[in-house]
Amino acid sequence: WRWMDKLESLWKTLSFIHFVHFLWQGRYASLVDRMLGMRLTTKSSSLPRLMSFEYMNRILIWSTFTEFVVFLLPFIEIKSWFRRTRALFSTRPSAAASTESGERCGVCEASPPHSPHAAGCGHVFCYYCLKSEMMADEHFACPHCGTLATSIARC
């Protein structure tokens, strides 16, 4: 299976190189087209063209670019980006008020929190909510203040 892994990594590397070359010149739409030498050409030059090859190549470039972005999406921690954005634009109560009162869980909004525990920043959560969020995302940020939750303390 090692040779299969090496072959797969070679294919991915060649595909990336082809993608960059395609963005530069726009001649071959895929690596298979390049290997087989298949290009877009007219069958007869006497027929009028409704769409130019340049326009079609632009469409191919953008579709290839979107495929590349979709390829990169699994490597981006989208959940943590959403949390950080939500923490910036959150309309929840201030950090001091939620820390002092300790009335609601910062994740599920349970009032009062079940088995209340505080994150490193001092905000109160249900133990299950806080522990499951920290296990799911090792870079879990507090939804109230956005600080990285590294420790749990019983309230």
PDB file of N, CA and C in Angstrom, residues 1 12 14 20 41 68 77 153:
ATOM      1  N   TRP A   1       0.808  -1.193   0.000  1.00  0.00           N
ATOM      2  CA  TRP A   1       0.000   0.000   0.000  1.00  0.00           C
ATOM      3  C   TRP A   1       0.852   1.257   0.000  1.00  0.00           C
ATOM      4  N   LYS A  12      -1.600  14.138  -6.574  1.00  0.00           N
ATOM      5  CA  LYS A  12      -2.035  15.402  -5.972  1.00  0.00           C
ATOM      6  C   LYS A  12      -1.041  16.518  -6.277  1.00  0.00           C
ATOM      7  N   LEU A  14       1.062  16.662  -8.870  1.00  0.00           N
ATOM      8  CA  LEU A  14       0.940  16.991 -10.295  1.00  0.00           C
ATOM      9  C   LEU A  14      -0.342  17.769 -10.574  1.00  0.00           C
ATOM     10  N   VAL A  20      -1.925  25.396 -11.222  1.00  0.00           N
ATOM     11  CA  VAL A  20      -1.216  26.679 -11.316  1.00  0.00           C
ATOM     12  C   VAL A  20      -0.889  26.985 -12.773  1.00  0.00           C
ATOM     13  N   THR A  41     -10.901  23.188 -29.620  1.00  0.00           N
ATOM     14  CA  THR A  41     -10.688  23.799 -30.934  1.00  0.00           C
ATOM     15  C   THR A  41     -11.978  23.682 -31.719  1.00  0.00           C
ATOM     16  N   PHE A  68     -10.814  24.068  -6.161  1.00  0.00           N
ATOM     17  CA  PHE A  68      -9.644  24.181  -5.301  1.00  0.00           C
ATOM     18  C   PHE A  68     -10.032  24.700  -3.918  1.00  0.00           C
ATOM     19  N   GLU A  77     -10.462  25.264  10.066  1.00  0.00           N
ATOM     20  CA  GLU A  77     -11.305  25.021  11.227  1.00  0.00           C
ATOM     21  C   GLU A  77     -12.444  26.035  11.232  1.00  0.00           C
ATOM     22  N   ALA A 153     -12.857  24.545  36.231  1.00  0.00           N
ATOM     23  CA  ALA A 153     -12.874  24.573  37.695  1.00  0.00           C
ATOM     24  C   ALA A 153     -14.319  24.507  38.172  1.00  0.00           C
TER      25      ALA A 153
END
